[in-house]
GROMACS .gro file of C-alpha atoms in nm:
model
  394
    1MET     CA    1   6.469  -0.422  -2.651
    2THR     CA    2   6.535  -0.768  -2.800
    3SER     CA    3   6.828  -0.977  -2.646
    4THR     CA    4   7.081  -1.195  -2.854
    5THR     CA    5   6.967  -1.490  -2.729
    6GLU     CA    6   6.614  -1.638  -2.689
    7VAL     CA    7   6.535  -1.916  -2.408
    8GLY     CA    8   6.241  -2.067  -2.445
    9GLY     CA    9   6.044  -2.293  -2.238
   10GLY     CA   10   5.727  -2.300  -2.022
   11VAL     CA   11   5.821  -2.191  -1.681
   12VAL     CA   12   5.939  -1.866  -1.861
   13GLU     CA   13   5.595  -1.882  -2.075
   14ARG     CA   14   5.459  -1.902  -1.723
   15ALA     CA   15   5.600  -1.557  -1.616
   16ARG     CA   16   5.520  -1.413  -1.957
   17GLY     CA   17   5.168  -1.477  -1.852
   18MET     CA   18   5.151  -1.258  -1.539
   19ARG     CA   19   5.240  -1.002  -1.761
   20ASP     CA   20   4.852  -0.831  -1.732
   21VAL     CA   21   4.818  -0.914  -1.385
   22VAL     CA   22   5.062  -0.752  -1.230
   23ARG     CA   23   5.066  -0.473  -1.407
   24ALA     CA   24   4.725  -0.399  -1.279
   25GLU     CA   25   4.829  -0.446  -0.938
   26ALA     CA   26   5.202  -0.322  -0.901
   27ALA     CA   27   5.053  -0.025  -0.753
   28GLU     CA   28   4.816  -0.152  -0.484
   29SER     CA   29   5.118  -0.411  -0.418
   30GLU     CA   30   5.367  -0.108  -0.278
   31ARG     CA   31   5.098   0.056  -0.077
   32ILE     CA   32   4.953  -0.235   0.088
   33ARG     CA   33   5.389  -0.356   0.120
   34THR     CA   34   5.358  -0.748   0.066
   35LEU     CA   35   5.257  -0.879  -0.289
   36THR     CA   36   4.820  -0.865  -0.355
   37ASP     CA   37   4.660  -1.191  -0.291
   38VAL     CA   38   4.557  -1.177  -0.682
   39ILE     CA   39   4.900  -1.178  -0.762
   40VAL     CA   40   4.993  -1.464  -0.580
   41ASN     CA   41   4.657  -1.741  -0.657
   42GLU     CA   42   4.764  -1.630  -0.985
   43MET     CA   43   5.096  -1.775  -0.899
   44TRP     CA   44   5.022  -2.057  -0.806
   45ALA     CA   45   4.705  -2.134  -1.106
   46SER     CA   46   4.978  -2.091  -1.342
   47GLY     CA   47   5.258  -2.276  -1.171
   48LEU     CA   48   5.438  -2.018  -1.127
   49MET     CA   49   5.482  -2.105  -0.756
   50SER     CA   50   5.595  -2.425  -0.723
   51SER     CA   51   5.799  -2.441  -1.109
   52PHE     CA   52   6.116  -2.494  -0.963
   53ASN     CA   53   6.085  -2.728  -0.718
   54PRO     CA   54   6.161  -3.084  -0.781
   55VAL     CA   55   5.928  -3.261  -0.931
   56GLU     CA   56   5.839  -3.496  -0.603
   57ALA     CA   57   5.677  -3.117  -0.463
   58GLY     CA   58   5.499  -2.978  -0.760
   59GLY     CA   59   5.824  -2.868  -0.937
   60VAL     CA   60   5.942  -2.901  -1.326
   61GLU     CA   61   6.314  -2.839  -1.243
   62PRO     CA   62   6.446  -2.628  -1.494
   63SER     CA   63   6.786  -2.543  -1.594
   64PHE     CA   64   6.929  -2.271  -1.526
   65ALA     CA   65   6.908  -2.083  -1.845
   66GLU     CA   66   6.542  -2.146  -1.788
   67MET     CA   67   6.514  -2.014  -1.437
   68ILE     CA   68   6.694  -1.689  -1.539
   69GLU     CA   69   6.509  -1.572  -1.794
   70THR     CA   70   6.199  -1.654  -1.593
   71TRP     CA   71   6.342  -1.410  -1.312
   72ILE     CA   72   6.424  -1.188  -1.594
   73GLU     CA   73   6.042  -1.180  -1.727
   74MET     CA   74   5.938  -1.146  -1.351
   75ALA     CA   75   6.162  -0.842  -1.274
   76TRP     CA   76   6.060  -0.645  -1.643
   77GLN     CA   77   5.737  -0.632  -1.559
   78ASP     CA   78   5.789  -0.482  -1.128
   79GLY     CA   79   6.088  -0.477  -0.925
   80SER     CA   80   5.847  -0.607  -0.634
   81PHE     CA   81   5.692  -0.990  -0.857
   82GLY     CA   82   6.080  -1.000  -0.952
   83TRP     CA   83   6.274  -0.991  -0.603
   84ILE     CA   84   5.971  -1.222  -0.462
   85GLY     CA   85   6.071  -1.453  -0.771
   86ILE     CA   86   6.410  -1.488  -0.606
   87ALA     CA   87   6.263  -1.506  -0.264
   88ASN     CA   88   5.926  -1.781  -0.281
   89LEU     CA   89   6.099  -1.960  -0.547
   90PRO     CA   90   6.410  -2.000  -0.483
   91SER     CA   91   6.288  -2.097  -0.109
   92SER     CA   92   6.051  -2.351  -0.139
   93PHE     CA   93   6.358  -2.522  -0.385
   94ALA     CA   94   6.624  -2.588  -0.155
   95ALA     CA   95   6.355  -2.633   0.138
   96ALA     CA   96   6.157  -2.908  -0.151
   97SER     CA   97   6.554  -3.056  -0.203
   98TYR     CA   98   6.671  -3.109   0.084
   99LEU     CA   99   6.440  -3.063   0.400
  100PRO     CA  100   6.437  -3.516   0.541
  101ASP     CA  101   6.184  -3.692   0.481
  102GLU     CA  102   5.978  -3.712   0.770
  103GLY     CA  103   5.991  -3.301   0.744
  104PHE     CA  104   5.902  -3.265   0.364
  105ALA     CA  105   5.560  -3.481   0.403
  106GLU     CA  106   5.524  -3.241   0.713
  107VAL     CA  107   5.562  -2.929   0.495
  108PHE     CA  108   5.522  -3.004   0.088
  109THR     CA  109   5.276  -3.379   0.094
  110ALA     CA  110   5.026  -3.282   0.394
  111ASN     CA  111   5.003  -2.941   0.180
  112ASN     CA  112   4.987  -3.074  -0.184
  113ASN     CA  113   5.274  -2.859  -0.229
  114ARG     CA  114   5.090  -2.564  -0.187
  115VAL     CA  115   5.353  -2.430  -0.029
  116THR     CA  116   5.487  -2.029   0.028
  117MET     CA  117   5.780  -2.024   0.179
  118GLY     CA  118   6.003  -1.683   0.246
  119GLY     CA  119   6.293  -1.589   0.518
  120GLN     CA  120   6.627  -1.471   0.562
  121PHE     CA  121   6.895  -1.768   0.563
  122PHE     CA  122   7.201  -1.590   0.728
  123PRO     CA  123   7.221  -1.725   1.064
  124ASN     CA  124   7.103  -1.476   1.263
  125GLY     CA  125   6.983  -1.705   1.500
  126GLN     CA  126   7.106  -1.898   1.771
  127GLY     CA  127   6.947  -2.329   1.751
  128THR     CA  128   7.037  -2.482   2.105
  129ALA     CA  129   6.971  -2.865   2.107
  130VAL     CA  130   6.767  -3.116   2.209
  131ASP     CA  131   6.602  -3.351   2.220
  132GLY     CA  132   6.512  -3.487   1.882
  133GLY     CA  133   6.588  -3.089   1.770
  134TYR     CA  134   6.587  -2.689   1.847
  135ARG     CA  135   6.486  -2.423   2.048
  136LEU     CA  136   6.524  -2.109   1.809
  137SER     CA  137   6.590  -1.767   1.883
  138GLY     CA  138   6.674  -1.487   1.729
  139SER     CA  139   6.605  -1.186   1.550
  140TRP     CA  140   6.639  -1.161   1.146
  141ASN     CA  141   6.541  -0.877   0.896
  142PHE     CA  142   6.423  -0.816   0.541
  143GLY     CA  143   6.225  -1.180   0.573
  144SER     CA  144   6.141  -1.097   0.199
  145GLY     CA  145   5.834  -1.264   0.055
  146ILE     CA  146   5.728  -1.350   0.474
  147GLY     CA  147   5.460  -1.135   0.361
  148HIS     CA  148   5.207  -1.415   0.204
  149SER     CA  149   5.405  -1.714   0.330
  150GLN     CA  150   5.282  -1.947   0.544
  151TYR     CA  151   5.642  -2.109   0.608
  152VAL     CA  152   5.973  -1.890   0.721
  153ALA     CA  153   6.275  -1.993   0.660
  154ALA     CA  154   6.490  -1.886   0.959
  155GLY     CA  155   6.909  -1.947   0.915
  156PHE     CA  156   7.090  -2.021   1.245
  157PHE     CA  157   7.439  -2.142   1.424
  158PRO     CA  158   7.331  -2.493   1.663
  159MET     CA  159   7.441  -2.471   2.010
  160ASP     CA  160   7.595  -2.765   2.220
  161ASN     CA  161   7.536  -2.655   2.582
  162GLY     CA  162   7.623  -2.267   2.512
  163GLU     CA  163   7.898  -2.396   2.233
  164MET     CA  164   7.857  -2.328   1.876
  165ARG     CA  165   7.898  -2.595   1.625
  166TRP     CA  166   8.210  -2.618   1.402
  167VAL     CA  167   8.226  -2.806   1.084
  168SER     CA  168   8.639  -2.796   0.982
  169GLU     CA  169   8.801  -2.565   1.109
  170GLY     CA  170   8.729  -2.231   1.133
  171ILE     CA  171   8.358  -2.299   0.957
  172PRO     CA  172   8.106  -2.274   1.227
  173ASP     CA  173   7.783  -2.487   1.166
  174MET     CA  174   7.535  -2.278   0.947
  175GLN     CA  175   7.132  -2.494   0.961
  176ILE     CA  176   6.813  -2.311   0.823
  177ALA     CA  177   6.471  -2.412   0.996
  178ILE     CA  178   6.180  -2.401   0.833
  179VAL     CA  179   5.893  -2.239   1.077
  180PRO     CA  180   5.542  -2.254   1.034
  181ARG     CA  181   5.497  -1.830   1.011
  182HIS     CA  182   5.194  -1.863   1.305
  183GLU     CA  183   5.495  -1.986   1.550
  184ILE     CA  184   5.701  -1.689   1.427
  185SER     CA  185   5.679  -1.280   1.529
  186CYS     CA  186   5.642  -1.057   1.195
  187ASN     CA  187   5.805  -0.714   1.340
  188ASP     CA  188   5.796  -0.585   0.966
  189GLY     CA  189   5.947  -0.238   0.976
  190TRP     CA  190   5.910  -0.326   0.572
  191TYR     CA  191   5.905   0.102   0.543
  192VAL     CA  192   6.156   0.148   0.233
  193GLN     CA  193   6.263   0.320  -0.044
  194GLY     CA  194   6.180   0.096  -0.243
  195LEU     CA  195   6.093  -0.318  -0.372
  196LYS     CA  196   5.777  -0.219  -0.159
  197GLY     CA  197   5.600  -0.485  -0.217
  198THR     CA  198   5.809  -0.785  -0.128
  199GLY     CA  199   5.681  -0.806   0.218
  200SER     CA  200   6.000  -0.815   0.294
  201TYR     CA  201   5.927  -0.795   0.701
  202ASP     CA  202   6.244  -0.856   1.003
  203TYR     CA  203   6.042  -1.126   1.263
  204SER     CA  204   6.209  -1.302   1.555
  205ALA     CA  205   6.200  -1.609   1.708
  206GLN     CA  206   6.214  -1.677   2.106
  207ASP     CA  207   6.274  -2.015   2.199
  208VAL     CA  208   6.025  -2.196   1.905
  209PHE     CA  209   6.105  -2.553   1.942
  210VAL     CA  210   6.234  -2.711   1.559
  211PRO     CA  211   6.210  -3.104   1.515
  212HIS     CA  212   6.569  -3.189   1.290
  213SER     CA  213   6.284  -3.215   1.048
  214ARG     CA  214   6.212  -2.920   0.991
  215THR     CA  215   6.643  -2.831   0.893
  216PHE     CA  216   6.841  -2.849   0.662
  217ASN     CA  217   7.235  -2.716   0.635
  218LEU     CA  218   7.309  -2.426   0.444
  219PHE     CA  219   7.546  -2.526   0.203
  220GLU     CA  220   7.377  -2.835   0.090
  221ARG     CA  221   7.405  -3.016  -0.205
  222VAL     CA  222   7.294  -3.378  -0.220
  223PRO     CA  223   6.999  -3.342  -0.199
  224ARG     CA  224   6.682  -3.557  -0.132
  225ARG     CA  225   6.506  -3.498  -0.383
  226GLY     CA  226   6.582  -3.378  -0.730
  227SER     CA  227   6.755  -3.506  -1.023
  228SER     CA  228   6.867  -3.196  -1.159
  229PRO     CA  229   7.243  -3.030  -1.097
  230ALA     CA  230   7.087  -2.694  -0.941
  231THR     CA  231   7.031  -2.944  -0.675
  232ARG     CA  232   7.319  -3.035  -0.648
  233MET     CA  233   7.463  -2.723  -0.649
  234GLY     CA  234   7.375  -2.612  -0.341
  235LEU     CA  235   7.152  -2.235  -0.282
  236MET     CA  236   7.410  -2.033  -0.335
  237PRO     CA  237   7.461  -2.093  -0.684
  238VAL     CA  238   7.102  -1.967  -0.709
  239THR     CA  239   7.038  -1.751  -0.511
  240ALA     CA  240   7.344  -1.566  -0.694
  241ALA     CA  241   7.196  -1.663  -1.008
  242GLY     CA  242   6.830  -1.503  -0.890
  243HIS     CA  243   7.040  -1.169  -0.806
  244ALA     CA  244   7.178  -1.112  -1.132
  245SER     CA  245   6.862  -1.183  -1.281
  246TRP     CA  246   6.705  -0.942  -1.107
  247ALA     CA  247   6.924  -0.666  -1.186
  248LEU     CA  248   6.920  -0.769  -1.595
  249GLY     CA  249   6.556  -0.754  -1.584
  250VAL     CA  250   6.467  -0.389  -1.345
  251ALA     CA  251   6.763  -0.213  -1.611
  252LYS     CA  252   6.555  -0.386  -1.953
  253SER     CA  253   6.265  -0.225  -1.819
  254MET     CA  254   6.403   0.006  -1.775
  255LEU     CA  255   6.604   0.091  -2.144
  256ASP     CA  256   6.273  -0.061  -2.312
  257ASP     CA  257   6.064   0.194  -2.119
  258VAL     CA  258   6.274   0.547  -2.243
  259THR     CA  259   6.347   0.319  -2.585
  260GLU     CA  260   5.949   0.360  -2.616
  261LEU     CA  261   5.945   0.698  -2.451
  262ALA     CA  262   6.233   0.863  -2.699
  263ALA     CA  263   6.024   0.857  -2.945
  264THR     CA  264   5.764   1.134  -2.864
  265LYS     CA  265   6.020   1.312  -2.563
  266TYR     CA  266   6.038   1.711  -2.593
  267ARG     CA  267   6.312   1.880  -2.340
  268MET     CA  268   6.256   2.237  -2.286
  269SER     CA  269   6.375   2.491  -2.566
  270ASP     CA  270   6.517   2.144  -2.741
  271MET     CA  271   6.323   2.129  -3.092
  272ALA     CA  272   6.476   1.766  -3.101
  273SER     CA  273   6.292   1.448  -3.047
  274LEU     CA  274   6.470   1.253  -2.747
  275ALA     CA  275   6.508   0.977  -3.013
  276SER     CA  276   6.697   1.196  -3.252
  277ARG     CA  277   6.944   1.309  -3.031
  278PRO     CA  278   7.330   1.142  -3.142
  279THR     CA  279   7.397   1.170  -2.783
  280PHE     CA  280   7.118   0.941  -2.681
  281GLN     CA  281   7.105   0.726  -2.963
  282LYS     CA  282   7.495   0.644  -2.830
  283GLY     CA  283   7.407   0.599  -2.526
  284LEU     CA  284   7.137   0.390  -2.546
  285ALA     CA  285   7.400   0.133  -2.854
  286HIS     CA  286   7.671   0.087  -2.505
  287GLN     CA  287   7.366   0.037  -2.274
  288VAL     CA  288   7.190  -0.168  -2.451
  289SER     CA  289   7.499  -0.375  -2.568
  290ALA     CA  290   7.653  -0.338  -2.183
  291TRP     CA  291   7.295  -0.487  -2.086
  292ARG     CA  292   7.379  -0.757  -2.334
  293ALA     CA  293   7.653  -0.820  -2.244
  294ALA     CA  294   7.652  -0.918  -1.919
  295ARG     CA  295   7.308  -1.145  -1.931
  296LEU     CA  296   7.542  -1.355  -2.209
  297LEU     CA  297   7.820  -1.374  -1.898
  298VAL     CA  298   7.515  -1.506  -1.635
  299HIS     CA  299   7.444  -1.749  -1.855
  300ASP     CA  300   7.771  -1.850  -1.932
  301ALA     CA  301   7.846  -1.916  -1.596
  302PHE     CA  302   7.572  -2.101  -1.453
  303ALA     CA  303   7.625  -2.313  -1.784
  304THR     CA  304   7.923  -2.393  -1.766
  305ALA     CA  305   7.919  -2.410  -1.395
  306GLU     CA  306   7.584  -2.681  -1.401
  307ALA     CA  307   7.721  -2.898  -1.745
  308ALA     CA  308   8.044  -2.937  -1.544
  309VAL     CA  309   7.829  -3.096  -1.208
  310ALA     CA  310   7.614  -3.281  -1.461
  311ALA     CA  311   7.867  -3.471  -1.643
  312GLY     CA  312   7.959  -3.601  -1.261
  313ALA     CA  313   8.274  -3.322  -1.196
  314GLU     CA  314   8.334  -3.140  -0.837
  315LEU     CA  315   8.162  -2.768  -0.834
  316THR     CA  316   8.517  -2.626  -0.784
  317PRO     CA  317   8.607  -2.310  -0.562
  318THR     CA  318   8.683  -2.189  -0.901
  319LEU     CA  319   8.365  -2.292  -1.074
  320ARG     CA  320   8.164  -2.075  -0.749
  321ALA     CA  321   8.417  -1.747  -0.757
  322ASP     CA  322   8.276  -1.763  -1.148
  323MET     CA  323   7.909  -1.715  -1.105
  324ARG     CA  324   7.967  -1.485  -0.855
  325ALA     CA  325   8.221  -1.278  -0.992
  326ALA     CA  326   7.881  -1.287  -1.283
  327ALA     CA  327   7.621  -1.186  -1.038
  328VAL     CA  328   7.815  -0.898  -0.912
  329TYR     CA  329   7.919  -0.759  -1.271
  330ALA     CA  330   7.547  -0.825  -1.354
  331THR     CA  331   7.484  -0.626  -1.115
  332ASP     CA  332   7.696  -0.366  -1.101
  333THR     CA  333   7.625  -0.298  -1.505
  334ALA     CA  334   7.216  -0.327  -1.435
  335ARG     CA  335   7.258  -0.012  -1.226
  336GLY     CA  336   7.444   0.141  -1.471
  337CYS     CA  337   7.205   0.127  -1.764
  338ALA     CA  338   6.962   0.231  -1.482
  339GLU     CA  339   7.113   0.508  -1.391
  340TRP     CA  340   7.182   0.655  -1.773
  341ALA     CA  341   6.798   0.541  -1.881
  342HIS     CA  342   6.691   0.784  -1.568
  343LEU     CA  343   6.889   1.034  -1.634
  344VAL     CA  344   6.811   1.031  -2.022
  345ALA     CA  345   6.425   1.014  -1.966
  346GLY     CA  346   6.451   1.400  -1.757
  347THR     CA  347   6.145   1.436  -1.587
  348SER     CA  348   5.963   1.149  -1.702
  349SER     CA  349   6.099   0.927  -1.455
  350ILE     CA  350   6.044   1.119  -1.185
  351ARG     CA  351   5.671   1.137  -1.206
  352GLU     CA  352   5.545   0.861  -0.881
  353GLY     CA  353   5.379   0.550  -0.982
  354SER     CA  354   5.527   0.539  -1.342
  355ARG     CA  355   5.716   0.257  -1.434
  356LEU     CA  356   6.037   0.475  -1.427
  357GLU     CA  357   6.018   0.546  -1.146
  358ARG     CA  358   5.942   0.212  -1.006
  359ALA     CA  359   6.204   0.061  -1.152
  360PHE     CA  360   6.501   0.316  -1.058
  361ARG     CA  361   6.332   0.323  -0.656
  362ASP     CA  362   6.318  -0.081  -0.673
  363MET     CA  363   6.696  -0.095  -0.830
  364TYR     CA  364   6.866   0.069  -0.578
  365THR     CA  365   6.679  -0.085  -0.296
  366GLY     CA  366   6.766  -0.410  -0.446
  367THR     CA  367   7.077  -0.408  -0.561
  368GLN     CA  368   7.232  -0.259  -0.177
  369HIS     CA  369   7.208  -0.660  -0.088
  370ALA     CA  370   7.516  -0.805   0.041
  371PHE     CA  371   7.523  -1.110  -0.105
  372ILE     CA  372   7.622  -0.899  -0.481
  373SER     CA  373   7.851  -0.673  -0.312
  374GLU     CA  374   8.216  -0.548  -0.372
  375LYS     CA  375   8.333  -0.792  -0.111
  376VAL     CA  376   8.189  -1.062  -0.315
  377ALA     CA  377   8.376  -1.014  -0.628
  378ILE     CA  378   8.693  -0.923  -0.381
  379ASP     CA  379   8.679  -1.346  -0.237
  380SER     CA  380   8.569  -1.394  -0.627
  381ALA     CA  381   8.967  -1.284  -0.761
  382GLN     CA  382   9.056  -1.400  -0.463
  383VAL     CA  383   9.004  -1.770  -0.536
  384TRP     CA  384   9.152  -1.705  -0.918
  385LEU     CA  385   9.470  -1.565  -0.797
  386GLY     CA  386   9.567  -1.792  -0.598
  387ILE     CA  387   9.531  -1.660  -0.259
  388ILE     CA  388   9.313  -1.849  -0.105
  389GLU     CA  389   9.166  -2.226  -0.181
  390ASP     CA  390   8.838  -2.129  -0.120
  391GLN     CA  391   8.603  -1.900   0.055
  392PHE     CA  392   8.314  -2.160   0.209
  393GLY     CA  393   8.045  -1.850   0.211
  394LEU     CA  394   8.125  -1.837  -0.225
   0.00000   0.00000   0.00000
């Protein structure tokens, strides 16, 4: 299946160059429940792992169009590999963009920018304010990508004398701590239906000191490093683009695989191949068109916001709602494409270890994420309707 437009660029090519390695290692990643060293090492050798970073952290600061196509390509290769793309790459992007200079020097410069970072940004921890930083405690679920990471991101609420800190009425302060892997406890728990190869372990911290220099605001949009519009848009749009792209990539793999299968697929008691059946032809036309439309919507929403910020305009609540709604829509559409492909492939889609079977499990695991939930669509619609002026989580 070809898309209606093509986006080139060195970052996308770095991802495409991973195809043979990912194909050969996907089953082993599932078995060990985290990416294999072979894949991780090739991500570094190709420059893919640090590519979304600011230039000062070894990246190339790609546009949203390049990021979206890179993620689609990675998820098309394998759902777990794609999920690592939307976990490790945005994590290091955010830390490299927003950490204070001292923290950046400690985390990135001291390690020659070879820093893999995963974790959970939702504030499931508390940080008691002390001289020079915080004493961090908490438990986080689904720390995507920490199976092979040297640093772990952990969202937390700062606490002053036992009281939550507020940045404005009704909005608490939410910070991100960047913690060396050896200072947190991995509780594992990653025994799941899909996305088995992502090393998304549960983890916890107990009274771990984190200096101010290794923290930044969850909703920060003023970069200390980097000049791309993305660095001035914050982590939420990058994460939203990642989730939309991931779902599109997994769905595309299933549509492509069932299209290839159709020429030789015969159902029991049916003398015609799947490809020759009008009902399959009609379904394929509909699903491919829906996929292409969703992809174009994602590109349009994120490019529009990116262009506005590049021109010096404010990232308005409406622009943020547009991006988040597009991500939810693309995810819903991709899930529908996957369900159709799974059904029409018949028993070919249930054999354990096949791309179709693995992609189907991955799709129905990844699309459970709260970031692309029904509530996000409702919040976006309420902004459009003027029912609320803003929703800070968008």
